[in-house]
PDB file of N, CA and C in Angstrom:
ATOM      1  N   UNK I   1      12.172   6.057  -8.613  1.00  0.00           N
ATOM      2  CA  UNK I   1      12.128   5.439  -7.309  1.00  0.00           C
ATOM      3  C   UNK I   1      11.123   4.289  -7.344  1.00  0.00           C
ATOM      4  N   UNK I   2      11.368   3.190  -7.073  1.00  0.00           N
ATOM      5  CA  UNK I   2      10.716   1.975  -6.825  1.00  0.00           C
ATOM      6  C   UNK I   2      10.198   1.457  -5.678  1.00  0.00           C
ATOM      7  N   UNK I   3       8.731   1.562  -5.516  1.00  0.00           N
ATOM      8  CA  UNK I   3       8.494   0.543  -4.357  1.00  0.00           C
ATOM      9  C   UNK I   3       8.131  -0.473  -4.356  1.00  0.00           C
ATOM     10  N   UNK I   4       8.534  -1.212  -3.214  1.00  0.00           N
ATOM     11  CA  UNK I   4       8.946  -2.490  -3.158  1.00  0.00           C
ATOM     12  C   UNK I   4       7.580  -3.406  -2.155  1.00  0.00           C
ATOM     13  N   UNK I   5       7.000  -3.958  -2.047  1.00  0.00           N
ATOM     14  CA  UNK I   5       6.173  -5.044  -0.977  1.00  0.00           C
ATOM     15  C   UNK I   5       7.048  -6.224  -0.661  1.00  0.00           C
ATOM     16  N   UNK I   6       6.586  -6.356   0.557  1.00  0.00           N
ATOM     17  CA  UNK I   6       7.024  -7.427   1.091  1.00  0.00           C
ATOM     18  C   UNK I   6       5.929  -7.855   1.881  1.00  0.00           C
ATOM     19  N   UNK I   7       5.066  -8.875   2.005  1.00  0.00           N
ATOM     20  CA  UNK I   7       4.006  -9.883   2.559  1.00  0.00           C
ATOM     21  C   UNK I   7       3.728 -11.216   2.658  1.00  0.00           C
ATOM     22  N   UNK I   8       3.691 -11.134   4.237  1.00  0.00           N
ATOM     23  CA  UNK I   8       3.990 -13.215   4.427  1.00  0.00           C
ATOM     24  C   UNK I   8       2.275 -13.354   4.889  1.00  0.00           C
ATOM     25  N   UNK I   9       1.467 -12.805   4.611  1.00  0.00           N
ATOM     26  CA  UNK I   9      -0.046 -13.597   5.128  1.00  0.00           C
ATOM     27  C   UNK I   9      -0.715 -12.865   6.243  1.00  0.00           C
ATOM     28  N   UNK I  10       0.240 -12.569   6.925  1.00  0.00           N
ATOM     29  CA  UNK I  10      -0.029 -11.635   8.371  1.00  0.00           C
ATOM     30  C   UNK I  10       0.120 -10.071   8.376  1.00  0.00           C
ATOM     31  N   UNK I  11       1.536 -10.055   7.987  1.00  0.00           N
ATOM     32  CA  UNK I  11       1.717  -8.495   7.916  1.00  0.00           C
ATOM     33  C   UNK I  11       2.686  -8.279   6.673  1.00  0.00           C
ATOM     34  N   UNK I  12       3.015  -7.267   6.531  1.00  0.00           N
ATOM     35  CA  UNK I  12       4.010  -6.531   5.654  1.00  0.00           C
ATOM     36  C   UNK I  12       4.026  -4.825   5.198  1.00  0.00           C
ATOM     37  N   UNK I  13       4.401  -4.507   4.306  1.00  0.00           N
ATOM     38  CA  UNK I  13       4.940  -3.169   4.166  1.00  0.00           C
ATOM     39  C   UNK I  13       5.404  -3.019   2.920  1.00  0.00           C
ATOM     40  N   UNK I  14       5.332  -1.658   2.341  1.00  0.00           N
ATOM     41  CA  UNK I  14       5.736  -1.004   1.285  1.00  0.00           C
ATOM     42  C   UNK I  14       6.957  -0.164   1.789  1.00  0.00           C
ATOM     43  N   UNK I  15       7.894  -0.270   0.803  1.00  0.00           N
ATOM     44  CA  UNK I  15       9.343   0.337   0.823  1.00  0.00           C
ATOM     45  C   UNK I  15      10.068   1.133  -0.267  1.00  0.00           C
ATOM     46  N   UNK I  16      10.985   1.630   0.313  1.00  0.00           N
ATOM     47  CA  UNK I  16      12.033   1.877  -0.430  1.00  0.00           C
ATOM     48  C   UNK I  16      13.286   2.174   0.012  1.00  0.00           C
ATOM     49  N   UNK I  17      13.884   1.115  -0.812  1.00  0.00           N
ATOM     50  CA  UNK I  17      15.018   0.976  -0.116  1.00  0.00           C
ATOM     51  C   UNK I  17      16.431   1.388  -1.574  1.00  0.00           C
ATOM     52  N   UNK I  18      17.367   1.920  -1.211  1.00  0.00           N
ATOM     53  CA  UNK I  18      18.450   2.626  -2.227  1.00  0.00           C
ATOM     54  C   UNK I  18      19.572   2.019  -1.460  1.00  0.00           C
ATOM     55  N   UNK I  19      20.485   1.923  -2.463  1.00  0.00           N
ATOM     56  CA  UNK I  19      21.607   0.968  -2.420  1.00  0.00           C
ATOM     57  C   UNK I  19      21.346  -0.357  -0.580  1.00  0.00           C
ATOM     58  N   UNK I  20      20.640  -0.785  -1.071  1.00  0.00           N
ATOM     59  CA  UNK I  20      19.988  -1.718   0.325  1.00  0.00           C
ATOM     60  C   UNK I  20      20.007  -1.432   1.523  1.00  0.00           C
ATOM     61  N   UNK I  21      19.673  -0.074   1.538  1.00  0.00           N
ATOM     62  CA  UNK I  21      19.200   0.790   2.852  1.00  0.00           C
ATOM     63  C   UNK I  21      17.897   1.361   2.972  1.00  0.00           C
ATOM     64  N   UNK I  22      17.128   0.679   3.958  1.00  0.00           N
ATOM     65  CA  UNK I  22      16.077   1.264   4.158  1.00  0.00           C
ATOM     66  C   UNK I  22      15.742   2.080   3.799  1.00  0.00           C
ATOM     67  N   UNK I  23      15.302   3.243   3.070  1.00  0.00           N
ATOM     68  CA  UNK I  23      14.813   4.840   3.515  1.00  0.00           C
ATOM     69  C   UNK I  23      13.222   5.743   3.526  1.00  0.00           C
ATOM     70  N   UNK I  24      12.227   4.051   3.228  1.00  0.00           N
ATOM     71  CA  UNK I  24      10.947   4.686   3.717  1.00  0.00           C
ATOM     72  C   UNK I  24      10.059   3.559   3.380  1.00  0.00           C
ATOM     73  N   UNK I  25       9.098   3.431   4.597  1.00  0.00           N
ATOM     74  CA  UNK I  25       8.139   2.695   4.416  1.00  0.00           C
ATOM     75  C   UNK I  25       7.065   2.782   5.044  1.00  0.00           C
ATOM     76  N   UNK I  26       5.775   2.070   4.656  1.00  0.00           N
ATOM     77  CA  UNK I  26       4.875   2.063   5.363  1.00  0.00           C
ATOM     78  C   UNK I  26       4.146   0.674   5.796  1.00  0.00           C
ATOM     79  N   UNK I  27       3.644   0.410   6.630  1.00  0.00           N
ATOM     80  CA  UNK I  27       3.756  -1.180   7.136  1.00  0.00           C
ATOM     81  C   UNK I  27       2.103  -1.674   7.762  1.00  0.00           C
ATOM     82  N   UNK I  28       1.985  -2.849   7.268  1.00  0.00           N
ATOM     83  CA  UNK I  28       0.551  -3.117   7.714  1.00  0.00           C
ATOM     84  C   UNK I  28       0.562  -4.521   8.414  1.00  0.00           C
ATOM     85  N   UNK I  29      -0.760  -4.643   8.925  1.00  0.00           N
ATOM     86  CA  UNK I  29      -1.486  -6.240   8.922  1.00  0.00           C
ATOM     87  C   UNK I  29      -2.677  -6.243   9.439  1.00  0.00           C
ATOM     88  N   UNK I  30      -2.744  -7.751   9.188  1.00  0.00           N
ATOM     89  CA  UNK I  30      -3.855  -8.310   8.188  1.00  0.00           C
ATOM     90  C   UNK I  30      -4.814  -8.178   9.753  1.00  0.00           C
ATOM     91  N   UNK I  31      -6.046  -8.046   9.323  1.00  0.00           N
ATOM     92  CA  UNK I  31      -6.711  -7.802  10.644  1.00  0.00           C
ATOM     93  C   UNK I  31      -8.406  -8.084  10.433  1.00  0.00           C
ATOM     94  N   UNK I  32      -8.230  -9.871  10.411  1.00  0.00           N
ATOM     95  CA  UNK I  32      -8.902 -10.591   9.817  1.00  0.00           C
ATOM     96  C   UNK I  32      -9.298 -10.877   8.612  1.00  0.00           C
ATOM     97  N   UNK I  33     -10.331 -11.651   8.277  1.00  0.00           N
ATOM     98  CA  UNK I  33     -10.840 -11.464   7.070  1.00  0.00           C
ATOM     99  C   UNK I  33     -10.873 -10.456   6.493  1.00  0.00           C
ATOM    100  N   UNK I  34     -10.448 -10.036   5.179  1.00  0.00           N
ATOM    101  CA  UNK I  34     -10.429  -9.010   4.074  1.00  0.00           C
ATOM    102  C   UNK I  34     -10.366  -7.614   4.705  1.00  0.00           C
ATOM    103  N   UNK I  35      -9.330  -7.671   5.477  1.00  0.00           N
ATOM    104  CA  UNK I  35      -8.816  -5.957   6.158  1.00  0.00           C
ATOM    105  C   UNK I  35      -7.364  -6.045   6.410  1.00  0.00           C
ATOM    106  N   UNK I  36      -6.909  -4.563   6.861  1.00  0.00           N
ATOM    107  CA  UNK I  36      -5.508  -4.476   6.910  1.00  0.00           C
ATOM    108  C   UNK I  36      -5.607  -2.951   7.518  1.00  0.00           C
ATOM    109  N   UNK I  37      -4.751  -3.362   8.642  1.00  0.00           N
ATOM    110  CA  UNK I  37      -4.292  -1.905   9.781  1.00  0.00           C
ATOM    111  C   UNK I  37      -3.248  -1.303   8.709  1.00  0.00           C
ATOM    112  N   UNK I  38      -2.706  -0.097   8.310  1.00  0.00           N
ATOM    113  CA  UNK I  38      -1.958   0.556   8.021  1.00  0.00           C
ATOM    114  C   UNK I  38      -1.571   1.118   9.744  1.00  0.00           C
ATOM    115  N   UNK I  39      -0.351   0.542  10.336  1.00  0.00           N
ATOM    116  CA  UNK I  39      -0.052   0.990  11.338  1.00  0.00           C
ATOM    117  C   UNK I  39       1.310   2.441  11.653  1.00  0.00           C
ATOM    118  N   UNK I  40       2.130   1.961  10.360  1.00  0.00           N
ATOM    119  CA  UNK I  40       3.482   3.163  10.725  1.00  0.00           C
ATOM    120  C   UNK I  40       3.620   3.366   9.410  1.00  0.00           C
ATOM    121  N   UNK I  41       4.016   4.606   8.950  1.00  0.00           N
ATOM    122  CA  UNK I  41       5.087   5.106   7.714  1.00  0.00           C
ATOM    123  C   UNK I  41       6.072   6.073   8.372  1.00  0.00           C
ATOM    124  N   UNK I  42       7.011   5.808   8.061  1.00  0.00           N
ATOM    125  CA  UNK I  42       8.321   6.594   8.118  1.00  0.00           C
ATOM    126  C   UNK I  42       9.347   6.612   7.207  1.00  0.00           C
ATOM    127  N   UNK I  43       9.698   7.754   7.258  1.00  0.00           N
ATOM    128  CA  UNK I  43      10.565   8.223   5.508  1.00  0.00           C
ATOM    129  C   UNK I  43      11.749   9.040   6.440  1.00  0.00           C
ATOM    130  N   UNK I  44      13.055   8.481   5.778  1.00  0.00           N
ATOM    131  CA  UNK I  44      14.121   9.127   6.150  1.00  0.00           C
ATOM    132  C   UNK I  44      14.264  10.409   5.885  1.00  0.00           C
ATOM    133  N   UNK I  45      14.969  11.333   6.311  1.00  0.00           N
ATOM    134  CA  UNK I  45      15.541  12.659   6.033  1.00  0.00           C
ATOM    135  C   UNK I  45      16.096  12.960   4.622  1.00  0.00           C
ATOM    136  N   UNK I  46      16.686  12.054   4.465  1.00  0.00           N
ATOM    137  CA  UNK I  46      17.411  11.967   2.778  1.00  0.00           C
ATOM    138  C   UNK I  46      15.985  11.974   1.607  1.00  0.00           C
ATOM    139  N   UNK I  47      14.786  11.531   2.408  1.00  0.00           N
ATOM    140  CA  UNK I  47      13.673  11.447   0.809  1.00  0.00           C
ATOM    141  C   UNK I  47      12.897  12.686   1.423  1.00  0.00           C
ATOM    142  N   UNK I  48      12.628  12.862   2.685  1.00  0.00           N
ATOM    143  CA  UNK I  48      11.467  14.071   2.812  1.00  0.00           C
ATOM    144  C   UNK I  48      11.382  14.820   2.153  1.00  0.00           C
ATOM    145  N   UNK I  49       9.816  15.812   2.297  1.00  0.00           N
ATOM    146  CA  UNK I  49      10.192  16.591   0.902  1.00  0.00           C
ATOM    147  C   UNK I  49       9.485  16.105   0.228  1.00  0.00           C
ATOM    148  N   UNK I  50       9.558  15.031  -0.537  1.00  0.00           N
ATOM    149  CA  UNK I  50       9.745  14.242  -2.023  1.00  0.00           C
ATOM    150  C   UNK I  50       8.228  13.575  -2.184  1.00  0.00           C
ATOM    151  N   UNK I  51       7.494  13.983  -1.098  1.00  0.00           N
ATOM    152  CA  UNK I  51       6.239  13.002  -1.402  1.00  0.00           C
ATOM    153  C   UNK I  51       6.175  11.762  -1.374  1.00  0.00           C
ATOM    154  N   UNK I  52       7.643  11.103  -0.571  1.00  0.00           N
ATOM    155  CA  UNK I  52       7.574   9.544  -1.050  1.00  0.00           C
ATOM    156  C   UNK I  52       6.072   8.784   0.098  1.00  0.00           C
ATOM    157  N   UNK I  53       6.271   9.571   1.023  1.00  0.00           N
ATOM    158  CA  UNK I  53       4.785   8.882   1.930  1.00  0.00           C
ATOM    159  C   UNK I  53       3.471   8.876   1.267  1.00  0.00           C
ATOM    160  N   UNK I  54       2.764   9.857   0.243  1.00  0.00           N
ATOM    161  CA  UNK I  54       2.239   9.569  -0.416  1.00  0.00           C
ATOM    162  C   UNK I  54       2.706   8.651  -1.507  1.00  0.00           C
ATOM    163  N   UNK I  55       3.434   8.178  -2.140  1.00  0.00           N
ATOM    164  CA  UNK I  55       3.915   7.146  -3.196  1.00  0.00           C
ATOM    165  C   UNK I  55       3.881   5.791  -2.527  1.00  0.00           C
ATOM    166  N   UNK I  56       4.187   5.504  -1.191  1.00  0.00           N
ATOM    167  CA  UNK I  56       3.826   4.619  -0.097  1.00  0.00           C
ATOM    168  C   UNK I  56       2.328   4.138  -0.089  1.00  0.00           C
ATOM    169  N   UNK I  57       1.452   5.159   0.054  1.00  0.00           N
ATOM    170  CA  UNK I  57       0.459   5.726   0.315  1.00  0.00           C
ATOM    171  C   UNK I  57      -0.452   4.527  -0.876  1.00  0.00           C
ATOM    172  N   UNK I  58       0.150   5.564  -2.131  1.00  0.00           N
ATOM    173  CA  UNK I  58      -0.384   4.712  -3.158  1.00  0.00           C
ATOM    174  C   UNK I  58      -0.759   3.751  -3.652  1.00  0.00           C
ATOM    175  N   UNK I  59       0.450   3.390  -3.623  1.00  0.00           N
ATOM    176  CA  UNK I  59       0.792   1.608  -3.580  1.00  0.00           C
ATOM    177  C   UNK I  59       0.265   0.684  -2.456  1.00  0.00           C
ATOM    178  N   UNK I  60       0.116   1.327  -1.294  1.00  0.00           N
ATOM    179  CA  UNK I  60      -1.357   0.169  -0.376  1.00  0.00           C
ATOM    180  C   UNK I  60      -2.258   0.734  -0.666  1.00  0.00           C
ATOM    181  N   UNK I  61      -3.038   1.670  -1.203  1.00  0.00           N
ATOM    182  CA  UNK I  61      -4.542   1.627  -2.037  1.00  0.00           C
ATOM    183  C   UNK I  61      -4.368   0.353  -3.239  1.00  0.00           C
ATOM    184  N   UNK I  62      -3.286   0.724  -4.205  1.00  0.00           N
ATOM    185  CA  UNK I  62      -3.884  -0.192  -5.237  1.00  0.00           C
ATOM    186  C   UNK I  62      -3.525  -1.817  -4.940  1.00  0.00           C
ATOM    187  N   UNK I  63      -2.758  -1.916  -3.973  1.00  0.00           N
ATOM    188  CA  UNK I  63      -3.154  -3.539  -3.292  1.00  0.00           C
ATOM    189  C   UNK I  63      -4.297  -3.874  -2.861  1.00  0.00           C
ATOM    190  N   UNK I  64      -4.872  -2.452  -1.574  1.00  0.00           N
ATOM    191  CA  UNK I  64      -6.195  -2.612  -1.036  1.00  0.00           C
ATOM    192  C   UNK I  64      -7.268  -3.292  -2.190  1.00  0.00           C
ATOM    193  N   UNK I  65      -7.017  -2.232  -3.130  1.00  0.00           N
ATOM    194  CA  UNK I  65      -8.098  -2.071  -4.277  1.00  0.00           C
ATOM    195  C   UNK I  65      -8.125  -3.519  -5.041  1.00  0.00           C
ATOM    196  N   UNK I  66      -7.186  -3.717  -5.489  1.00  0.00           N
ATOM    197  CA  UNK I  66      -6.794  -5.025  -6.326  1.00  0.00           C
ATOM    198  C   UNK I  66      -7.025  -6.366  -5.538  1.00  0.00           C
ATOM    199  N   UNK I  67      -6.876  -6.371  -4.235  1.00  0.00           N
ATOM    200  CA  UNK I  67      -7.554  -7.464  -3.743  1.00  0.00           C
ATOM    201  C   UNK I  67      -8.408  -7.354  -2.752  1.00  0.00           C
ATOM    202  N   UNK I  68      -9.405  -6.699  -3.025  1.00  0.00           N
ATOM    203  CA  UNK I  68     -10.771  -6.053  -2.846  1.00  0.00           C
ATOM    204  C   UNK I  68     -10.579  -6.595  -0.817  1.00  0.00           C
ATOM    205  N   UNK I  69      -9.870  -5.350  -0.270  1.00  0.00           N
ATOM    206  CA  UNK I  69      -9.228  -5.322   0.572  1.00  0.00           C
ATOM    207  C   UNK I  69     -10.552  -4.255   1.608  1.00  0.00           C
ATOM    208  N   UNK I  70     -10.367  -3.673   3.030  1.00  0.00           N
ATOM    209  CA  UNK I  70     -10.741  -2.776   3.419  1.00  0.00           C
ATOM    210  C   UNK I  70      -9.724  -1.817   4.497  1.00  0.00           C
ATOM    211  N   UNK I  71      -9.561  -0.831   5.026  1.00  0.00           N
ATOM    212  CA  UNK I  71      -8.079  -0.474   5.099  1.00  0.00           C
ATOM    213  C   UNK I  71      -8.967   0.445   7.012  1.00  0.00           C
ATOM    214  N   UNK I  72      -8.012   0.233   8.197  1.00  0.00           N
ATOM    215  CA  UNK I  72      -8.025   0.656   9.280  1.00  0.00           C
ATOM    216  C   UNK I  72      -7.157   1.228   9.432  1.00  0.00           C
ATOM    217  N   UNK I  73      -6.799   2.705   8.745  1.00  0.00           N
ATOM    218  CA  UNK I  73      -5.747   3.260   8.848  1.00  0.00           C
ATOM    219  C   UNK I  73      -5.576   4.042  10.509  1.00  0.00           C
ATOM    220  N   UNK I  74      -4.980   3.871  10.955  1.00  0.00           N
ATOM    221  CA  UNK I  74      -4.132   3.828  12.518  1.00  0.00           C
ATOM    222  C   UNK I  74      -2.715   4.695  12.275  1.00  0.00           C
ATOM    223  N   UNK I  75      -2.089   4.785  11.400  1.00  0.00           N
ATOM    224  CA  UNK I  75      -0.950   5.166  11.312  1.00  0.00           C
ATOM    225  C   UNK I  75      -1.374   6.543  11.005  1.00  0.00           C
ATOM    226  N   UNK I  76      -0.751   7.558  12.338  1.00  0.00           N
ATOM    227  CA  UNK I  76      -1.196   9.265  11.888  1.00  0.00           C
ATOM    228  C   UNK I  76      -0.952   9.839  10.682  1.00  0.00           C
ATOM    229  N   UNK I  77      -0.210   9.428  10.488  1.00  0.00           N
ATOM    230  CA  UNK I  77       0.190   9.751   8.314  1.00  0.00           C
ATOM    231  C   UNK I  77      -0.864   9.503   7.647  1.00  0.00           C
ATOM    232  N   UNK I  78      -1.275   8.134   7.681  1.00  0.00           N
ATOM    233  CA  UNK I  78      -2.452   7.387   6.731  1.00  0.00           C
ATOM    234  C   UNK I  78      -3.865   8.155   7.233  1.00  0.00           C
ATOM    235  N   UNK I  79      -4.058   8.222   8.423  1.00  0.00           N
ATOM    236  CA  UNK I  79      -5.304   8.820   8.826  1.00  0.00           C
ATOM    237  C   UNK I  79      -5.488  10.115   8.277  1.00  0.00           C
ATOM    238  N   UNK I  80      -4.405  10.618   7.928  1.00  0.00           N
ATOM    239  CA  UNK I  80      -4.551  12.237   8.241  1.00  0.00           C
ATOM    240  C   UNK I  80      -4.790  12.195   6.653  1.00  0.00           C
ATOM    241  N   UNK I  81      -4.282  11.630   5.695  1.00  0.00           N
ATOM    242  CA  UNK I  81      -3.873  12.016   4.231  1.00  0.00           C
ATOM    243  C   UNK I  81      -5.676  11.247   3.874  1.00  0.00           C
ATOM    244  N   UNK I  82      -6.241  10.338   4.050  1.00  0.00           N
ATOM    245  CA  UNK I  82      -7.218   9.734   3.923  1.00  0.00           C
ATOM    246  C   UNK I  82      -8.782  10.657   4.513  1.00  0.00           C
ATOM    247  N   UNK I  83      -8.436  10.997   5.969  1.00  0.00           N
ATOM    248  CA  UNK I  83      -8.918  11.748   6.523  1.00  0.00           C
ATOM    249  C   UNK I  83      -9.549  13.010   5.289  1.00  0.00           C
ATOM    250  N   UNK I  84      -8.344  13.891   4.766  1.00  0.00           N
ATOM    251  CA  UNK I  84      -8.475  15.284   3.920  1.00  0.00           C
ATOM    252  C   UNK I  84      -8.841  14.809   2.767  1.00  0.00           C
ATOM    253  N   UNK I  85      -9.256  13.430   2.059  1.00  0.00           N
ATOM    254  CA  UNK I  85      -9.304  13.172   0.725  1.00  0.00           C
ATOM    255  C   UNK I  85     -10.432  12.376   0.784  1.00  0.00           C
ATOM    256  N   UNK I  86     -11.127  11.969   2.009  1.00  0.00           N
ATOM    257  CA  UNK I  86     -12.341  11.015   2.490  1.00  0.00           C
ATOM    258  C   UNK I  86     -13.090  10.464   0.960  1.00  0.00           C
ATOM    259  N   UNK I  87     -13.269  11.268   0.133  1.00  0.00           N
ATOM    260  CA  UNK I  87     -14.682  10.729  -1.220  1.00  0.00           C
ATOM    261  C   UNK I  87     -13.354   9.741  -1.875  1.00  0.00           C
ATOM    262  N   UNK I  88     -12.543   9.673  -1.671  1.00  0.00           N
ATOM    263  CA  UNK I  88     -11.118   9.266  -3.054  1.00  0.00           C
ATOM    264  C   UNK I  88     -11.503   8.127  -2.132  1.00  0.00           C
ATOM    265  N   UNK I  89     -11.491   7.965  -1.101  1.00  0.00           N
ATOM    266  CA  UNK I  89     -11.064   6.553  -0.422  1.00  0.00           C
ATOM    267  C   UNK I  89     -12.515   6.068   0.264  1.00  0.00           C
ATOM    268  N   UNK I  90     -13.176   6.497   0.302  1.00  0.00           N
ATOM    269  CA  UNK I  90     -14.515   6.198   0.750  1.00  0.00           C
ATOM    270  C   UNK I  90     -14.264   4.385   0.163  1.00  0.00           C
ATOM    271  N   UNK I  91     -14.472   3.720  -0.621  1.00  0.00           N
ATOM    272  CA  UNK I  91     -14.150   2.575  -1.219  1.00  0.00           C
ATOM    273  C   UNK I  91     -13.677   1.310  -0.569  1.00  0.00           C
ATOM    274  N   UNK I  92     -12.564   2.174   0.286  1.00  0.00           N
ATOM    275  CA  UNK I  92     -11.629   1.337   1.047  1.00  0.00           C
ATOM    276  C   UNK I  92     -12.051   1.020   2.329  1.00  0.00           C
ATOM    277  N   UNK I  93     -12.288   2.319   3.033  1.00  0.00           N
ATOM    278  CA  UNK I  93     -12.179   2.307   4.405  1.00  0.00           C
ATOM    279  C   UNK I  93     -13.277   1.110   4.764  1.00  0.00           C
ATOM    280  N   UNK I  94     -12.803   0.455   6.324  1.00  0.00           N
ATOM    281  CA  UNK I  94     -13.697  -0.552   6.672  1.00  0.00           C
ATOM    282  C   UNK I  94     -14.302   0.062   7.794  1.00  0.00           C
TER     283      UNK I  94
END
């Protein structure tokens, strides 16, 4: 399974999408200088289960990380998974 980014400067989101259908993502923006709201993830019925919200998950840490980012997670998914793992992400949070 492949995820995908998509980012124009302002906002964007991590995906995955199978035969060019949506079926999970998680979506941000930019919220000033060197930050980013994680506002929604949602994963279809067809991937639940599967951990793909953490694999979502992932992949905006190592953007965060890689462009020495700070992260306002807002989205009850992101809060909650960040929330239970606080020392892993200590790094990020702004």
């Amino acid at each position: 399974m492949e995820i995908k980014q998509e980012d124009n400067g302002q906002k964007g989101k991590f995906y995955v999408d199978i035969d060019g259908k949506l079926e999970a993502e998680m979506t941000y923006t930019y919220a000033g200088k060197g930050k980013i709201i994680i506002d929604h993830t949602e994963v279809s019925e067809k991937l639940k289960g599967q951990g793909v919200g953490l694999k979502l998950l992932d992949a905006a840490v190592a953007f965060i990380r890689k462009n020495s980012l700070k992260v306002i997670p807002l989205c009850p998914f992101a809060n909650a998974v960040i929330k239970k793992n606080r020392k892993a992400y200590e790094d990020i949070l702004a």
